[in-house]
Tab-separated table of C-alpha atoms in Angstrom:
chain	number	residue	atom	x	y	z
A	1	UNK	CA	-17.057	61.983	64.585
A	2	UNK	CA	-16.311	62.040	60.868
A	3	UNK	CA	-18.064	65.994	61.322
A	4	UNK	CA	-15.732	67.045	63.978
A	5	UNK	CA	-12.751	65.496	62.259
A	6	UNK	CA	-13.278	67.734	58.621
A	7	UNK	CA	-14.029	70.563	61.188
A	8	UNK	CA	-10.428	70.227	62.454
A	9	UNK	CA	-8.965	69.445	59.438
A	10	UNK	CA	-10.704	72.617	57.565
A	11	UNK	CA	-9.514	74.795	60.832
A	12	UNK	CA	-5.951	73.438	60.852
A	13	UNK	CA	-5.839	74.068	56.629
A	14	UNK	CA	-7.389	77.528	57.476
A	15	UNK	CA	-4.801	78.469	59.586
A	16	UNK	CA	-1.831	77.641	57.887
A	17	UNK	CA	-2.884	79.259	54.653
A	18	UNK	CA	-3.494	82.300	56.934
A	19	UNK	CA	0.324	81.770	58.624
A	20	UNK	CA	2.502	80.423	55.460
A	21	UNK	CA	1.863	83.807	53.386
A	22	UNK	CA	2.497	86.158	56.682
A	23	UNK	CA	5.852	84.253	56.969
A	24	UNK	CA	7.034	84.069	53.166
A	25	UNK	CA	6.062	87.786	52.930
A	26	UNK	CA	7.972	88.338	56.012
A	27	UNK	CA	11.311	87.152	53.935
A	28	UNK	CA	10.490	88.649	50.331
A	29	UNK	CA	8.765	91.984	51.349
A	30	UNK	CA	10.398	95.120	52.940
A	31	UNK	CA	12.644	94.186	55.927
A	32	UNK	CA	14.822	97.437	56.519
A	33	UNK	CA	12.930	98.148	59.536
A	34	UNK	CA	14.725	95.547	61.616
A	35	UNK	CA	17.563	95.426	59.488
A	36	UNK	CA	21.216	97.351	61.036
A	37	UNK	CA	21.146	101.054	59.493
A	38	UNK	CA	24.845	99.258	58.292
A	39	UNK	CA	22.887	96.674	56.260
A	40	UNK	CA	20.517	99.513	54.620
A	41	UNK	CA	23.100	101.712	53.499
A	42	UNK	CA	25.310	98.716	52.192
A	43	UNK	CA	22.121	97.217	50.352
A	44	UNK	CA	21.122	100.635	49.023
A	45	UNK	CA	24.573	101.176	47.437
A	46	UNK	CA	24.430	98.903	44.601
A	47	UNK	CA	21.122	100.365	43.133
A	48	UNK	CA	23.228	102.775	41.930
A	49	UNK	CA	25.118	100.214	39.690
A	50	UNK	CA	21.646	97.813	38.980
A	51	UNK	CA	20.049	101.158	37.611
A	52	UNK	CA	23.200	101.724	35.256
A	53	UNK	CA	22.920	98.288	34.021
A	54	UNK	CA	19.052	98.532	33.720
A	55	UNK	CA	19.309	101.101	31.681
A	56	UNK	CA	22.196	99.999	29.714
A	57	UNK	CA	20.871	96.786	28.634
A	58	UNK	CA	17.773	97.564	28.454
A	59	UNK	CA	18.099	100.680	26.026
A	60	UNK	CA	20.713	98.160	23.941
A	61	UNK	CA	18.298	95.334	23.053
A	62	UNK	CA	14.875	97.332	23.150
A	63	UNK	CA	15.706	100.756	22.597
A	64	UNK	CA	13.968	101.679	25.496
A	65	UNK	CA	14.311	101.312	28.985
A	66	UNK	CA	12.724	101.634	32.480
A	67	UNK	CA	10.757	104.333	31.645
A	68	UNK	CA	9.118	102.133	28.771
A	69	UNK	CA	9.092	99.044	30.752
A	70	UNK	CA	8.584	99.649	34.293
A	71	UNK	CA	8.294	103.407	35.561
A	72	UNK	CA	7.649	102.563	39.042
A	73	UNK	CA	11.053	101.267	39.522
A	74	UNK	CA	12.668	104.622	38.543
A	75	UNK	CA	10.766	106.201	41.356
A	76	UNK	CA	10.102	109.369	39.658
A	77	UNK	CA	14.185	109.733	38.659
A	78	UNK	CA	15.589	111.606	35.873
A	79	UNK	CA	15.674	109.538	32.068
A	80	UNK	CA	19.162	108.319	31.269
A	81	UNK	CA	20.951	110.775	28.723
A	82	UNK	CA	22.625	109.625	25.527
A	83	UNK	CA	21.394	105.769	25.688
A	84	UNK	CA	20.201	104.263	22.714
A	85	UNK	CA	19.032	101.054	20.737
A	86	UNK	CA	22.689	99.131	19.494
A	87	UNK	CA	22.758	97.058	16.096
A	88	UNK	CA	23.079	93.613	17.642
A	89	UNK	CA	22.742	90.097	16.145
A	90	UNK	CA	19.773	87.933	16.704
A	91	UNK	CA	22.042	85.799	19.885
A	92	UNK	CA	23.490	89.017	21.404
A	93	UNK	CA	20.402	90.815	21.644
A	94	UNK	CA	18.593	87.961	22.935
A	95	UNK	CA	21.656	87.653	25.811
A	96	UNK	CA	21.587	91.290	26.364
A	97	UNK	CA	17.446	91.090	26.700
A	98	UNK	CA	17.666	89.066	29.198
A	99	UNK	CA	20.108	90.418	31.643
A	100	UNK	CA	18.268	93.399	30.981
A	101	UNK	CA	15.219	91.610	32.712
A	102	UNK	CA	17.228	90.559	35.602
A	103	UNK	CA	18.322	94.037	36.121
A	104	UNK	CA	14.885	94.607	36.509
A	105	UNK	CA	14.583	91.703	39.227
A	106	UNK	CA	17.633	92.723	41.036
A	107	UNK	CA	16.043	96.550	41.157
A	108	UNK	CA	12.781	95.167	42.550
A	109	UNK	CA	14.466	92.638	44.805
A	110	UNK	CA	16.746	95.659	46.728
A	111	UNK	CA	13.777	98.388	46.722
A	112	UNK	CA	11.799	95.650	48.273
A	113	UNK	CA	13.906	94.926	51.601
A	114	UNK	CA	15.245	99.103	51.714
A	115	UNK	CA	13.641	101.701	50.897
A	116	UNK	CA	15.681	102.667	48.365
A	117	UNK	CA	15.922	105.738	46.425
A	118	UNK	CA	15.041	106.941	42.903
A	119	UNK	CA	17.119	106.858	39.649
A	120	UNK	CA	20.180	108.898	39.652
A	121	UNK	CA	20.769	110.991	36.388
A	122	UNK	CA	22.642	108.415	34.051
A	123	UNK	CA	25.219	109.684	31.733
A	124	UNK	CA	25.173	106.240	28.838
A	125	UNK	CA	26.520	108.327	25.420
A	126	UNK	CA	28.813	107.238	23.227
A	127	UNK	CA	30.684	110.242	24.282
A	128	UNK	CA	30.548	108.642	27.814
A	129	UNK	CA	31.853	105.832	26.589
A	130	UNK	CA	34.143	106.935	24.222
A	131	UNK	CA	35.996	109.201	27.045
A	132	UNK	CA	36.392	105.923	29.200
A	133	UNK	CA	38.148	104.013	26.336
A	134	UNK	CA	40.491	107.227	25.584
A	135	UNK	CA	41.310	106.997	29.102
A	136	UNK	CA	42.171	103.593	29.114
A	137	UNK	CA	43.966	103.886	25.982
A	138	UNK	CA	46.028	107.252	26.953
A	139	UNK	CA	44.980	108.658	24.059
A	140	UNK	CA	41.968	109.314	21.853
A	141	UNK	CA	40.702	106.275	19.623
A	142	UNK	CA	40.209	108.241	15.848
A	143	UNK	CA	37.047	107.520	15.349
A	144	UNK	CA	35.497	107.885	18.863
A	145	UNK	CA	34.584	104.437	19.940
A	146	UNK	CA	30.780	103.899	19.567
A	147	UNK	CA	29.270	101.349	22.240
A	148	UNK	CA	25.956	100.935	20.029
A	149	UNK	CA	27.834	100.407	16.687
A	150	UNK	CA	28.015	96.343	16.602
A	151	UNK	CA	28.015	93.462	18.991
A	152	UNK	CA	31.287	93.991	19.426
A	153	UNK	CA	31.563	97.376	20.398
A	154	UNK	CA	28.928	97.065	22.958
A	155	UNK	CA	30.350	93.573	24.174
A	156	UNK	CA	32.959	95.583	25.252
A	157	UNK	CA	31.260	98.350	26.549
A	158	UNK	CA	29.419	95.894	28.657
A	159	UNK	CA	32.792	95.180	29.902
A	160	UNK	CA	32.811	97.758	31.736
A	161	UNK	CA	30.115	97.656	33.547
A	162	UNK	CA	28.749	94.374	35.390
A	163	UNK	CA	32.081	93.543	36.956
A	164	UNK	CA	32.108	96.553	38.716
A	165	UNK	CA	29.296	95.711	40.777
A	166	UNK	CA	29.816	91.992	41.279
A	167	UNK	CA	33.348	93.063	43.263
A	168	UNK	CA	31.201	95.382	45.536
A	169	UNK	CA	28.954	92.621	46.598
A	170	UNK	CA	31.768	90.606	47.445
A	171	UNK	CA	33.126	93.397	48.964
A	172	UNK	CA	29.764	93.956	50.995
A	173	UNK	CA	29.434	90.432	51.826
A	174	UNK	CA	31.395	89.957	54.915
A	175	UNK	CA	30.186	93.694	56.506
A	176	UNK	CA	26.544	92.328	56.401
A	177	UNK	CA	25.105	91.432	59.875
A	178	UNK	CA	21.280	90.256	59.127
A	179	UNK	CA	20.805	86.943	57.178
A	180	UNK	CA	18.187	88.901	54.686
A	181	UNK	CA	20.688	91.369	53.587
A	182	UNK	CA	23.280	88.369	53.127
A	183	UNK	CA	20.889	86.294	51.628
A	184	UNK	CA	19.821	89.292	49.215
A	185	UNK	CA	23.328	89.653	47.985
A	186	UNK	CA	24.315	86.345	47.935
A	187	UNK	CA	21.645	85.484	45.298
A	188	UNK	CA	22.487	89.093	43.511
A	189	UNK	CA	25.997	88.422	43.629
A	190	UNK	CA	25.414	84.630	42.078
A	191	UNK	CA	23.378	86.375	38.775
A	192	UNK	CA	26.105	89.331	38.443
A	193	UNK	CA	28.743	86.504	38.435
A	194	UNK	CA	26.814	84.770	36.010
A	195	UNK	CA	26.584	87.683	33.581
A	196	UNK	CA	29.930	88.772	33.840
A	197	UNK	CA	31.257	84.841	33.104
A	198	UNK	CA	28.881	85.222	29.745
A	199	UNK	CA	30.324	88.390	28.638
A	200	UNK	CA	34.267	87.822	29.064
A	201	UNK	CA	33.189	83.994	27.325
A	202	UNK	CA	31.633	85.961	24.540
A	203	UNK	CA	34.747	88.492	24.389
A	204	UNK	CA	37.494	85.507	25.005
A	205	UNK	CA	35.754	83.352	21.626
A	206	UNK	CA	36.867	87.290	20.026
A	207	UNK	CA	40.339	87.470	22.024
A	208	UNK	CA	41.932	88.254	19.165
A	209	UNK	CA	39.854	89.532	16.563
A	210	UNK	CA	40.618	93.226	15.764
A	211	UNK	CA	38.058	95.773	16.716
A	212	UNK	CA	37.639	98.028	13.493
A	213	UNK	CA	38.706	100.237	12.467
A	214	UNK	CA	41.767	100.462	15.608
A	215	UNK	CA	43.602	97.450	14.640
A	216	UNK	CA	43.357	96.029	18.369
A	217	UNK	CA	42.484	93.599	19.439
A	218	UNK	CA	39.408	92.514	21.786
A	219	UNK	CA	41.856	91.069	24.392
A	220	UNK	CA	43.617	94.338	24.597
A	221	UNK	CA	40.536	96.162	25.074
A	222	UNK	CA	39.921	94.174	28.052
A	223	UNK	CA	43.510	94.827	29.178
A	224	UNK	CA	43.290	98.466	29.166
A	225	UNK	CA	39.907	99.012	30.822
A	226	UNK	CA	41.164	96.819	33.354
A	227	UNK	CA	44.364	98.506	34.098
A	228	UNK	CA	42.198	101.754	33.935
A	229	UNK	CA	39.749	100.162	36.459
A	230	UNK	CA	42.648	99.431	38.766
A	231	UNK	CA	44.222	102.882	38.359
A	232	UNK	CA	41.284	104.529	39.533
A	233	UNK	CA	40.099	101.914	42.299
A	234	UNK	CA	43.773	102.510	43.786
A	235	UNK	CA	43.642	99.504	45.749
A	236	UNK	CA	46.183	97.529	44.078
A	237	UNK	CA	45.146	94.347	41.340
A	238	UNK	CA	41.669	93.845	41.378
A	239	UNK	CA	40.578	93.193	37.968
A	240	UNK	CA	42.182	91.552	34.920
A	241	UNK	CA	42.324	90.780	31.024
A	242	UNK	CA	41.142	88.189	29.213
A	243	UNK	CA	45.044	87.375	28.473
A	244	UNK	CA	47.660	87.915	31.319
A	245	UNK	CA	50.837	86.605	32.089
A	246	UNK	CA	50.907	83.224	32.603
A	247	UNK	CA	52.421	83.464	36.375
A	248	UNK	CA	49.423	85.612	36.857
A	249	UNK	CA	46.619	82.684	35.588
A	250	UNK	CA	44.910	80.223	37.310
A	251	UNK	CA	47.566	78.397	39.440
A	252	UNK	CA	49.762	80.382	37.060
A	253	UNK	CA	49.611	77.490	34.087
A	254	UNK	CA	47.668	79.323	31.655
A	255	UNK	CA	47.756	82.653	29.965
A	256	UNK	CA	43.759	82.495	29.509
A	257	UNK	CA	41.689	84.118	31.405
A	258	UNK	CA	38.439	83.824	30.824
A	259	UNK	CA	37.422	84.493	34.519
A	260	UNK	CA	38.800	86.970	36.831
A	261	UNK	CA	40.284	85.978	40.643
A	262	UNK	CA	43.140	86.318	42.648
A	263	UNK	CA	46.125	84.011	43.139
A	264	UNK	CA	43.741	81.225	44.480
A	265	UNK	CA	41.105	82.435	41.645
A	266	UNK	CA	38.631	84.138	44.422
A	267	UNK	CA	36.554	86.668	43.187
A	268	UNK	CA	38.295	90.273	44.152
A	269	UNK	CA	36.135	92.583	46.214
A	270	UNK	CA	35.943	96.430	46.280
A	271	UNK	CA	34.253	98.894	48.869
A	272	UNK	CA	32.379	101.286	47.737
A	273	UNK	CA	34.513	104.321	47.503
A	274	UNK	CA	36.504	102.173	44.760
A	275	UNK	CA	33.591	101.811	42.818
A	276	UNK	CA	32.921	105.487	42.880
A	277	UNK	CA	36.112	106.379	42.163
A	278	UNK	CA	35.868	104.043	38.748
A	279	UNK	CA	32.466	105.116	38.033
A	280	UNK	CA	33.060	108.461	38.251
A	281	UNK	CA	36.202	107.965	35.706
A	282	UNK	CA	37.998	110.746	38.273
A	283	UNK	CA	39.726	108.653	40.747
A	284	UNK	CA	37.956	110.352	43.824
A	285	UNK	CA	34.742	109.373	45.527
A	286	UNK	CA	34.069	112.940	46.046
A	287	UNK	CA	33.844	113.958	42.253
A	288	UNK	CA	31.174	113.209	40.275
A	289	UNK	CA	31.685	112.322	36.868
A	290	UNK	CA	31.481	109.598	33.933
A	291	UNK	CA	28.539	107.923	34.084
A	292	UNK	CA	27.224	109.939	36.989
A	293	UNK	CA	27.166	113.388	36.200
A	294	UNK	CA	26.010	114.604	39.220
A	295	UNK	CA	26.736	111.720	41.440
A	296	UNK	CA	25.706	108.468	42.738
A	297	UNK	CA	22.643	108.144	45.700
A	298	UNK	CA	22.437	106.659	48.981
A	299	UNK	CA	23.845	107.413	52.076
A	300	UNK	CA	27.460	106.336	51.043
A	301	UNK	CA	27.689	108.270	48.229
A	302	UNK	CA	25.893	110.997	49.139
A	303	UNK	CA	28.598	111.183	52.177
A	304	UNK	CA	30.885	112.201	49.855
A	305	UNK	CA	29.138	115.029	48.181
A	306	UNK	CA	28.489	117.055	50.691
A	307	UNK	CA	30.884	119.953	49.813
A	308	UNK	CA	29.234	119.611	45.990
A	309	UNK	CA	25.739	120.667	47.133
């Protein structure tokens, strides 16, 4: 009796190591082949903005970046021009380091459930850079602005970028049909978020320090690259400052801003022509530019080149 019982038990153990794997795979591994072509394209999008931030972060803390650290990722895609190590403190480096890793988690975690596609040709010079801030200013900032100078030149520069992507994944969010993609960007959406809280806490500590040598301030900065953002998105409000107008706050009772939402403090969402227009620093979808110099990848974007080819 005592034989035929550890027989069953060993059987039933057997079997459920042989099941439990099979089923966790099942939710962590490649699921675009029952996932709506919808979900796929919508899920493939965003690579386009995790690679930018890969890269960025990456090449700011280490001075070197996917290439360096994980090649497969970049599935065989051109190496970013122009990006380089920054002069960072000891806390902002380790910061930056680590979202920098995360990147690397949210890359793996998309090209896991799509297929994905490789690296787009990434445009992360302090000429990029320096055109965006120009732009925002109206006017060219004498000497250029230089992302890499200082922690906070490329606090601000960071800016610029994770926000971007946190609104499309809100935006995505409610066109999703399959619980993988909307658990995928729900837990994507939650790190971005987090990232983009620790930067504008970081900047709102400097609100008012003057960036040298332009005499303005940090809060300003923010101002103008989010007006510029808005501009281009041409959808209305969607991003602020670190310092608004108080009627414009939380429940309009504070000037401070350290997070950005709508009137009931919601996260804003963008589609994804928005975030090509900004991207692109030109304001149309169909013409690549900025930090894309030959334009984004995926079926969405790609959509929009046609007449480029």
């Amino acid at each position: 009796m005592a034989s035929s019982t550890s027989t069953t038990t060993i059987t039933a153990l057997i079997l459920i190591i042989t099941i439990i794997p099979g089923g966790f795979a099942a939710s962590h591994t490649q699921g675009h082949g029952e996932l709506p072509k919808s979900d796929v394209a919508l899920l493939e999008f965003p690579l386009n903005l995790e690679y930018l931030e890969a890269e960025f972060f990456s090449w700011g803390a280490f001075g070197r970046g996917l290439d360096a650290f994980a090649p497969n990722l970049t599935k065989g895609g051109p190496s970013p021009v122009g990006a380089k190590k920054a002069n960072l403190s000891p806390l902002i480096k380790d910061i930056i380091a680590q979202f920098a890793f995360q990147e690397f988690g949210h890359l793996r975690a998309i090209q896991k459930t799509v297929p994905g596609f490789a690296r787009p040709l990434l445009n992360l010079s302090t000429a990029s850079f320096a055109t965006i801030m120009n732009d925002a200013f109206g006017k060219p900032l004498i000497p250029a602005f230089d992302p890499y100078a200082n922690d906070i030149n490329y606090l601000i520069a960071s800016y610029v970028v994770p926000y971007v992507g946190l609104t499309g994944y809100v935006g995505a969010s409610s066109k999703l049909e399959h619980p993988i993609s909307k658990r995928l960007v729900a837990g994507l959406l939650g790190v971005e978020s987090g990232q983009d809280a620790v930067l504008r806490a970081l900047l709102y500590e400097r609100a008012f320090v003057k960036v040298k040598p332009y005499g303005i301030t940090v809060a300003e900065f923010t101002d103008k690259i989010s007006n510029l953002r808005n501009k281009l998105g041409k959808k209305g409000v969607k991003d602020e400052g670190l310092i608004t107008k108080k009627e414009l706050g939380p429940e309009g009772k504070t000037s401070g801003n350290v997070l950005a939402g709508d009137e009931y403090s919601v996260a804003y969402d963008r589609t994804p022509e928005e975030i090509l227009r900004i991207v692109y620093g030109s304001g149309k979808e169909s013409q690549p530019g900025g930090f894309y110099p030959k334009g984004g990848d995926g079926k969405i974007a790609k959509s929009y080149l046609g007449h480029h080819a």
